[in-house]
Coordinates of C-alpha atoms in Angstrom, one line a residue:
M1 CA 0.0 0.0 0.0
T2 CA 2.8 2.3 0.9
G3 CA 4.5 1.4 -2.3
M4 CA 1.4 2.2 -4.3
L5 CA 1.1 5.6 -2.5
E6 CA 4.7 6.4 -3.2
D7 CA 4.3 5.4 -6.9
H8 CA 1.2 7.5 -7.1
F9 CA 3.0 10.4 -5.3
H10 CA 6.0 10.2 -7.7
S11 CA 3.7 9.9 -10.6
K12 CA 1.8 13.1 -9.6
T13 CA 5.1 14.8 -8.8
T14 CA 6.5 13.9 -12.2
E15 CA 3.3 15.2 -13.9
A16 CA 3.6 18.4 -11.9
L17 CA 7.2 18.8 -12.8
I18 CA 6.5 18.1 -16.5
A19 CA 3.6 20.6 -16.4
N20 CA 5.8 23.2 -14.7
S21 CA 8.5 22.5 -17.2
M22 CA 6.1 22.9 -20.1
T23 CA 4.8 26.1 -18.5
E24 CA 8.3 27.4 -18.0
I25 CA 9.2 26.5 -21.6
S26 CA 6.0 28.2 -22.8
L27 CA 6.8 31.3 -20.8
R28 CA 10.4 31.3 -22.1
L29 CA 9.1 31.0 -25.6
R30 CA 6.6 33.8 -25.0
S31 CA 9.4 35.9 -23.3
K32 CA 11.6 35.3 -26.3
R33 CA 8.9 36.3 -28.7
Q34 CA 8.1 39.4 -26.6
L35 CA 11.8 40.2 -26.5
F36 CA 12.0 39.8 -30.2
F37 CA 9.1 42.2 -30.8
L38 CA 10.5 44.7 -28.2
L39 CA 13.9 44.6 -30.0
A40 CA 12.2 45.1 -33.3
A41 CA 10.2 48.0 -32.0
A42 CA 13.3 49.6 -30.4
S43 CA 15.2 49.2 -33.7
F44 CA 12.3 50.8 -35.5
L45 CA 12.2 53.8 -33.1
C46 CA 16.0 54.2 -33.4
F47 CA 15.6 54.2 -37.2
L48 CA 12.9 56.9 -36.9
Y49 CA 15.2 58.9 -34.6
I50 CA 18.1 58.7 -37.0
I51 CA 16.0 60.0 -39.9
N52 CA 14.8 62.7 -37.5
I53 CA 11.1 61.8 -37.4
R54 CA 9.7 62.8 -33.9
V55 CA 7.5 60.1 -32.4
L56 CA 5.6 60.8 -29.2
V57 CA 4.2 57.7 -27.4
F58 CA 1.7 58.2 -24.7
P59 CA 0.0 55.5 -22.6
S60 CA -3.5 54.9 -23.8
F61 CA -6.2 53.1 -21.7
S62 CA -9.2 53.5 -24.0
L63 CA -10.1 53.7 -27.6
T64 CA -11.1 57.3 -27.2
C65 CA -8.0 59.6 -27.3
N66 CA -7.8 63.3 -27.0
T67 CA -5.1 64.2 -29.5
S68 CA -5.4 68.0 -29.2
F69 CA -2.8 70.0 -27.2
P70 CA -4.4 73.4 -26.6
S71 CA -1.5 74.7 -24.6
L72 CA 0.7 74.3 -27.6
H73 CA -1.7 76.2 -29.9
R74 CA -2.8 79.2 -27.9
S75 CA -3.5 82.2 -30.0
Y76 CA -1.6 85.4 -30.1
D77 CA -2.7 89.0 -30.7
V78 CA -1.1 91.7 -32.8
W79 CA 0.9 93.7 -30.2
P80 CA 1.8 97.4 -30.5
D81 CA 5.0 97.8 -32.6
F82 CA 8.2 97.3 -30.6
H83 CA 10.4 100.3 -30.2
I84 CA 13.2 101.3 -27.8
K85 CA 11.7 103.8 -25.4
V86 CA 14.3 105.0 -23.0
F87 CA 13.4 106.7 -19.7
D88 CA 16.5 108.7 -18.7
H89 CA 17.9 107.4 -15.4
E90 CA 18.9 110.8 -14.1
T91 CA 15.4 112.1 -14.7
F92 CA 14.0 109.0 -13.0
K93 CA 16.1 109.7 -9.9
Q94 CA 15.0 113.4 -9.8
E95 CA 11.3 112.9 -10.6
C96 CA 10.4 109.4 -9.4
V97 CA 12.7 108.3 -6.6
P98 CA 15.1 111.2 -5.5
H99 CA 16.5 109.3 -2.5
G100 CA 17.7 105.7 -2.4
E101 CA 20.5 103.3 -3.2
Y102 CA 20.6 102.1 -6.7
T103 CA 22.0 98.6 -6.2
I104 CA 20.3 95.2 -6.4
S105 CA 19.9 95.1 -2.6
G106 CA 18.5 98.7 -2.6
I107 CA 15.6 98.1 -5.1
P108 CA 13.0 97.0 -2.4
D109 CA 13.6 100.3 -0.6
L110 CA 13.0 102.3 -3.8
L111 CA 9.5 100.9 -4.4
P112 CA 7.5 102.7 -1.7
A113 CA 8.6 106.1 -2.8
W114 CA 8.2 105.1 -6.4
S115 CA 4.6 104.1 -5.9
R116 CA 3.8 107.4 -4.2
S117 CA 5.4 109.6 -6.8
H118 CA 3.4 112.7 -7.8
N119 CA 4.6 112.3 -11.4
S120 CA 2.0 110.3 -13.4
H121 CA 4.7 108.9 -15.8
C122 CA 6.6 107.6 -12.8
R123 CA 3.4 105.9 -11.3
E124 CA 2.6 104.4 -14.7
L125 CA 6.1 103.0 -14.9
Y126 CA 5.8 101.6 -11.4
D127 CA 2.6 99.8 -12.4
K128 CA 4.4 98.2 -15.3
F129 CA 7.3 97.2 -13.1
T130 CA 5.1 95.5 -10.6
C131 CA 3.2 93.8 -13.4
I132 CA 6.4 92.2 -14.5
Y133 CA 8.3 91.7 -11.2
A134 CA 7.3 90.8 -7.7
V135 CA 9.9 91.9 -5.1
E136 CA 10.2 90.5 -1.6
K137 CA 12.8 91.1 1.1
R138 CA 13.4 88.6 3.8
Q139 CA 16.0 88.5 6.7
G140 CA 17.5 85.4 8.2
T141 CA 20.1 84.6 10.9
V142 CA 22.6 81.9 11.5
K143 CA 24.4 80.3 14.5
I144 CA 28.1 79.6 13.8
P145 CA 29.8 77.2 16.3
D146 CA 33.2 78.4 17.6
S147 CA 34.9 75.4 15.9
F148 CA 33.7 76.7 12.5
V149 CA 34.5 80.4 12.9
L150 CA 38.1 80.4 11.6
K151 CA 37.2 78.4 8.5
V152 CA 34.3 80.7 7.7
K153 CA 36.5 83.8 8.2
D154 CA 39.1 82.2 5.9
W155 CA 36.4 81.8 3.2
L156 CA 35.6 85.5 3.5
G157 CA 39.3 86.5 3.3
N158 CA 39.3 87.4 7.0
N159 CA 37.1 90.4 6.3
N160 CA 35.4 91.0 9.6
E161 CA 32.7 93.2 8.1
L162 CA 31.6 90.5 5.7
Y163 CA 31.7 88.0 8.6
Q164 CA 29.4 90.2 10.8
E165 CA 26.9 90.4 7.9
L166 CA 26.4 86.6 8.1
Y167 CA 24.5 87.1 11.3
K168 CA 21.9 89.3 9.7
Q169 CA 21.5 88.1 6.1
T170 CA 19.0 89.7 3.8
S171 CA 17.5 87.7 1.0
L172 CA 16.1 89.6 -1.9
L173 CA 13.6 87.7 -4.1
I174 CA 12.9 89.1 -7.5
L175 CA 10.6 86.5 -9.1
F176 CA 10.3 86.1 -12.5
S177 CA 44.6 79.8 -17.2
L178 CA 42.8 79.8 -20.5
V179 CA 42.2 76.5 -22.4
R180 CA 45.3 75.8 -24.4
I181 CA 44.6 75.3 -28.1
T182 CA 46.8 72.4 -28.9
R183 CA 47.9 71.3 -32.4
E184 CA 46.2 68.0 -31.8
S185 CA 42.8 69.6 -31.1
A186 CA 42.9 71.2 -34.6
I187 CA 44.1 68.1 -36.3
N188 CA 41.2 66.1 -34.8
C189 CA 38.6 68.8 -35.4
D190 CA 35.8 67.9 -37.8
F191 CA 35.0 71.6 -38.4
C192 CA 38.6 72.2 -39.6
K193 CA 37.9 69.7 -42.4
Y194 CA 34.3 70.7 -42.8
K195 CA 34.0 69.7 -46.5
N196 CA 34.7 66.1 -45.6
Y197 CA 33.4 65.8 -42.1
T198 CA 30.2 67.9 -41.8
A199 CA 26.8 67.3 -43.3
E200 CA 24.7 69.7 -45.5
H201 CA 21.1 70.5 -45.8
E202 CA 19.1 69.6 -48.9
F203 CA 19.5 73.1 -50.2
G204 CA 23.2 72.9 -49.9
R205 CA 26.0 74.5 -47.9
L206 CA 26.5 78.2 -47.5
E207 CA 30.0 79.6 -47.4
S208 CA 31.7 83.0 -47.1
D209 CA 35.3 84.0 -46.8
L210 CA 35.4 83.5 -43.1
S211 CA 32.5 81.2 -42.2
F212 CA 30.5 78.2 -43.4
S213 CA 27.2 76.4 -42.6
A214 CA 26.6 72.8 -42.0
S215 CA 23.6 70.7 -41.0
N216 CA 23.6 69.5 -37.4
I217 CA 24.0 65.7 -37.7
F218 CA 21.8 65.2 -34.7
M219 CA 18.9 67.6 -35.5
L220 CA 16.6 69.0 -32.9
D221 CA 14.3 70.3 -35.6
R222 CA 13.9 69.8 -39.3
L223 CA 15.9 72.9 -40.1
H224 CA 18.9 73.0 -37.6
A225 CA 22.3 74.3 -38.7
V226 CA 25.6 75.1 -37.2
I227 CA 27.3 78.3 -38.5
T228 CA 31.0 78.2 -38.0
I229 CA 34.0 80.5 -38.1
K230 CA 36.6 78.8 -40.3
D231 CA 39.5 79.5 -38.0
H232 CA 39.8 77.0 -35.2
D233 CA 40.8 79.3 -32.3
P234 CA 37.7 79.5 -30.0
V235 CA 38.9 82.6 -28.1
N236 CA 40.8 85.0 -30.3
W237 CA 38.2 85.5 -33.1
S238 CA 38.2 89.0 -34.5
Y239 CA 35.3 91.5 -35.0
E240 CA 35.4 90.6 -38.8
Q241 CA 35.2 86.9 -38.2
Y242 CA 32.4 87.3 -35.7
M243 CA 30.3 89.6 -37.9
D244 CA 30.8 87.3 -40.9
M245 CA 29.5 84.4 -38.9
M246 CA 26.4 86.3 -37.7
Q247 CA 25.7 87.6 -41.2
L248 CA 26.0 84.2 -42.7
T249 CA 23.5 83.0 -40.0
N250 CA 21.0 85.5 -41.4
T251 CA 21.8 84.3 -45.0
W252 CA 21.2 80.7 -43.9
L253 CA 17.8 81.7 -42.3
D254 CA 16.8 83.5 -45.5
R255 CA 17.7 80.5 -47.7
A256 CA 16.0 78.0 -45.3
F257 CA 12.8 80.2 -45.3
Q258 CA 12.8 80.4 -49.1
N259 CA 13.2 76.6 -49.3
E260 CA 10.5 76.0 -46.7
P261 CA 8.2 79.0 -46.3
T262 CA 6.1 77.4 -43.5
A263 CA 9.1 77.4 -41.2
K264 CA 9.3 81.0 -40.0
F265 CA 10.3 81.1 -36.3
P266 CA 14.1 81.5 -35.9
A267 CA 16.1 80.8 -32.7
I268 CA 19.8 80.9 -32.0
I269 CA 22.2 79.4 -29.4
W270 CA 25.9 79.6 -28.9
D271 CA 28.1 77.9 -26.2
L272 CA 31.8 78.6 -26.1
L273 CA 34.3 76.1 -24.7
P274 CA 33.5 72.8 -22.9
K275 CA 32.7 74.6 -19.6
S276 CA 29.5 75.9 -21.3
G277 CA 28.6 72.5 -22.6
S278 CA 30.0 72.9 -26.1
S279 CA 31.0 69.6 -27.8
Q280 CA 33.5 71.3 -30.1
L281 CA 36.3 73.8 -29.3
H282 CA 35.9 75.2 -32.7
P283 CA 33.7 78.4 -32.4
H284 CA 30.2 77.9 -33.8
N285 CA 26.6 78.9 -33.2
Q286 CA 23.5 76.8 -33.8
V287 CA 20.4 78.1 -35.4
F288 CA 16.8 76.7 -35.8
L289 CA 13.9 77.6 -38.0
S290 CA 10.6 76.1 -36.8
P291 CA 7.2 76.0 -38.4
T292 CA 4.6 76.4 -35.6
R293 CA 6.4 78.1 -32.6
Y294 CA 9.8 79.1 -31.3
Q295 CA 12.1 76.7 -29.5
G296 CA 11.6 76.3 -25.7
M297 CA 12.4 79.4 -23.6
V298 CA 12.0 81.7 -26.6
E299 CA 8.4 80.7 -26.9
A300 CA 8.0 81.0 -23.2
W301 CA 9.0 84.7 -23.3
R302 CA 6.7 85.2 -26.3
R303 CA 3.9 83.7 -24.2
A304 CA 4.7 86.0 -21.3
A305 CA 4.6 89.0 -23.6
Q306 CA 1.2 87.9 -24.8
D307 CA -0.1 87.6 -21.2
Y308 CA 1.4 91.0 -20.5
F309 CA -0.4 92.5 -23.5
S310 CA -3.6 91.0 -22.3
D311 CA -3.2 92.7 -19.0
Q312 CA -1.6 96.0 -19.9
H313 CA -2.5 96.4 -23.7
S314 CA 1.2 97.4 -24.2
N315 CA 4.3 95.9 -25.8
Y316 CA 6.1 93.9 -23.1
F317 CA 9.6 94.4 -24.7
T318 CA 9.1 98.1 -25.1
D319 CA 8.0 98.5 -21.5
L320 CA 10.9 96.2 -20.2
I321 CA 13.4 98.6 -21.8
T322 CA 11.7 101.6 -20.4
I323 CA 11.8 100.2 -16.9
Y324 CA 15.4 99.1 -17.1
S325 CA 16.5 102.4 -18.5
A326 CA 14.7 104.3 -15.7
L327 CA 16.5 102.1 -13.1
G328 CA 19.9 102.7 -14.7
L329 CA 20.3 99.1 -16.0
A330 CA 20.1 99.7 -19.7
V331 CA 22.8 100.6 -22.2
P332 CA 21.5 101.9 -25.6
Y333 CA 23.6 101.4 -28.7
K334 CA 22.2 102.7 -32.0
S335 CA 19.0 100.7 -32.6
A336 CA 19.8 98.1 -29.9
V337 CA 19.9 98.1 -26.2
A338 CA 21.6 95.9 -23.5
L339 CA 19.9 95.2 -20.2
A340 CA 21.7 93.9 -17.0
S341 CA 19.1 91.4 -15.9
L342 CA 17.4 91.7 -12.5
T343 CA 16.5 88.0 -12.7
P344 CA 19.6 86.4 -14.2
R345 CA 19.6 82.8 -15.3
K346 CA 23.3 82.7 -14.2
D347 CA 26.2 85.1 -13.6
N348 CA 26.4 88.4 -15.5
E349 CA 23.3 87.9 -17.6
V350 CA 22.8 90.6 -20.2
V351 CA 19.7 90.7 -22.4
I352 CA 20.2 92.4 -25.8
I353 CA 17.2 93.6 -27.7
A354 CA 16.7 95.3 -31.1
P355 CA 13.8 95.6 -33.6
E356 CA 15.7 93.3 -36.1
A357 CA 18.7 91.0 -36.1
G358 CA 21.0 93.4 -37.9
D359 CA 24.4 95.0 -37.6
D360 CA 23.6 97.2 -34.5
F361 CA 22.2 94.1 -32.7
F362 CA 25.3 91.9 -33.6
Q363 CA 27.7 94.7 -32.8
L364 CA 26.3 95.2 -29.3
I365 CA 26.5 91.4 -28.7
Y366 CA 30.1 91.5 -29.8
Y367 CA 31.0 94.3 -27.4
V368 CA 29.3 92.5 -24.5
L369 CA 31.1 89.2 -25.3
R370 CA 34.5 90.7 -25.7
G371 CA 34.0 92.7 -22.5
F372 CA 33.3 89.4 -20.7
M373 CA 36.3 87.6 -22.3
D374 CA 38.9 90.3 -22.5
D375 CA 38.1 92.5 -19.5
L376 CA 36.5 90.2 -17.0
K377 CA 38.5 87.1 -18.2
K378 CA 35.2 85.1 -18.4
F379 CA 36.1 83.1 -21.5
S380 CA 33.2 80.6 -21.5
F381 CA 29.7 81.8 -22.1
S382 CA 26.2 80.7 -23.2
L383 CA 24.0 82.7 -25.5
G384 CA 20.4 82.1 -26.7
G385 CA 17.4 83.9 -28.0
G386 CA 15.1 84.4 -30.9
Y387 CA 14.6 86.7 -33.9
P388 CA 11.4 88.1 -35.4
A389 CA 9.3 85.8 -37.6
M390 CA 10.8 85.5 -41.1
D391 CA 7.5 86.5 -42.6
K392 CA 7.6 90.3 -42.2
D393 CA 3.9 90.5 -42.8
D394 CA 3.2 88.3 -39.8
K395 CA 2.5 90.7 -37.0
V396 CA 0.8 88.3 -34.6
G397 CA 2.8 87.8 -31.4
R398 CA 5.8 89.3 -33.1
I399 CA 8.9 89.5 -30.9
P400 CA 11.9 91.7 -31.5
A401 CA 15.4 90.2 -31.9
F402 CA 16.8 89.3 -28.5
V403 CA 19.5 87.2 -26.9
R404 CA 20.3 86.4 -23.4
I405 CA 24.0 86.0 -22.5
I406 CA 25.5 84.5 -19.3
T407 CA 29.1 83.7 -18.3
R408 CA 29.9 80.2 -17.3
G409 CA 32.5 80.4 -14.5
V410 CA 36.2 79.7 -14.5
T411 CA 37.1 77.6 -17.5
T412 CA 39.7 75.5 -15.6
E413 CA 37.4 74.7 -12.7
I414 CA 36.1 71.1 -12.5
R415 CA 33.0 72.0 -10.5
T416 CA 30.0 72.9 -12.7
D417 CA 28.4 76.3 -12.4
I418 CA 24.8 75.0 -12.7
S419 CA 23.1 73.2 -9.8
A420 CA 19.7 71.9 -8.9
L421 CA 18.9 75.4 -7.7
E422 CA 19.1 76.9 -11.2
L423 CA 17.7 73.9 -12.9
F424 CA 14.6 73.2 -10.8
T425 CA 13.9 76.1 -8.4
A426 CA 15.1 79.7 -8.7
T427 CA 18.1 81.6 -9.8
N428 CA 20.5 83.4 -7.5
V429 CA 21.8 86.9 -8.1
N430 CA 25.5 86.5 -7.4
I431 CA 26.6 89.6 -9.2
D432 CA 24.9 93.0 -8.8
P433 CA 23.4 94.0 -12.1
Y434 CA 24.7 97.6 -11.5
K435 CA 28.2 96.1 -11.7
V436 CA 27.3 94.3 -14.9
V437 CA 25.9 97.5 -16.5
R438 CA 29.2 99.3 -15.7
S439 CA 31.1 96.5 -17.5
I440 CA 29.0 96.9 -20.6
Q441 CA 29.5 100.6 -20.6
E442 CA 33.3 100.1 -20.2
S443 CA 33.4 97.6 -23.1
L444 CA 31.5 100.1 -25.3
R445 CA 33.8 102.9 -24.4
K446 CA 36.8 100.7 -25.3
R447 CA 35.6 99.0 -28.5
S448 CA 32.8 100.9 -30.2
P449 CA 33.7 103.5 -32.9
R450 CA 33.6 107.0 -31.7

């Protein structure tokens, strides 16, 4: 009886093992089939990426899908024409706020007197300032243990005045050796052999005496080019080389627009040296021409300008210049103007604005960049912005030409200059914009024709 039970048990166990084995084999086969299909799908997506077809895959839990994205297709109005309207800073100090400290930390103390000004133009300007900016001043304290005092003082250069300020810190919230160019780097540079090692657009390559165009091999948009100075040196480019590159950028935009008239929203970026994230030492900018809206942050500023128009019935960019000039933070140059930002994305941010992306605009950018590089020894920078729509008859939500420029820290320092603070929360004003505006004025004094 026991033997029969054991035989029965072994029989059932064997059946169970066989069944489990078959199930495992079936699962493995299904897993292999699934893996095959996953690999096939991944290969197909990679193929689509390589030929630059953008595929967005969203999880779907029903057969009824809402494929509209209203936030991406919000309408724009026709704004008042942009123009540079300067409010003289000395007049502002006399008529609007005669007493006060014109520094970044002094701005909160200027606001009460500004709001009570008897001058109607001053009050109108105050209303526009508070529509764009919210200013808060907060004070905090710290406790420093005795064991830490010497180290902290050493950080501050043993400046006792700075050390005492640590105990009563005021936070101001405004919301809204050089890289050596080696022979090897030039030998291994694709841009130095651009005819063999860079791609072209369908309408061909553009070339001038000092610059050339190429298609970005890993496009972020259908029309995405690099415009490059022919000389390899990333730092010692001349005024002539720089202007040639920027003028060829405009020529490329014209050619791309002629080739594809539905693409009309131009944007530009330029990172110099690896510290800024540039993948090539060779100096080059990148330019985009998009069909439905501007790239990223440029469109965000355009959207903000539309919201401002809806509230104030005024041109955001015109009023921004008026406010900055009144505060003494604007430097006009011909038809362009440079603003030392109150809400910088990073150190030394300067915003340059002009009605069009022409010579005045490019020259002012050059003076700011060479001031950073030659005077402040800030060799690495990042620049980005947008130009007016290529269709000159398109007045809807029409922005002026503007770029934002920041310096990117010490080129030889390993530590990055961008942290989670700037990426995900708020920006920190490390350099007083009144100091920045003086550096712009000094660069213009040295470099602009008299």
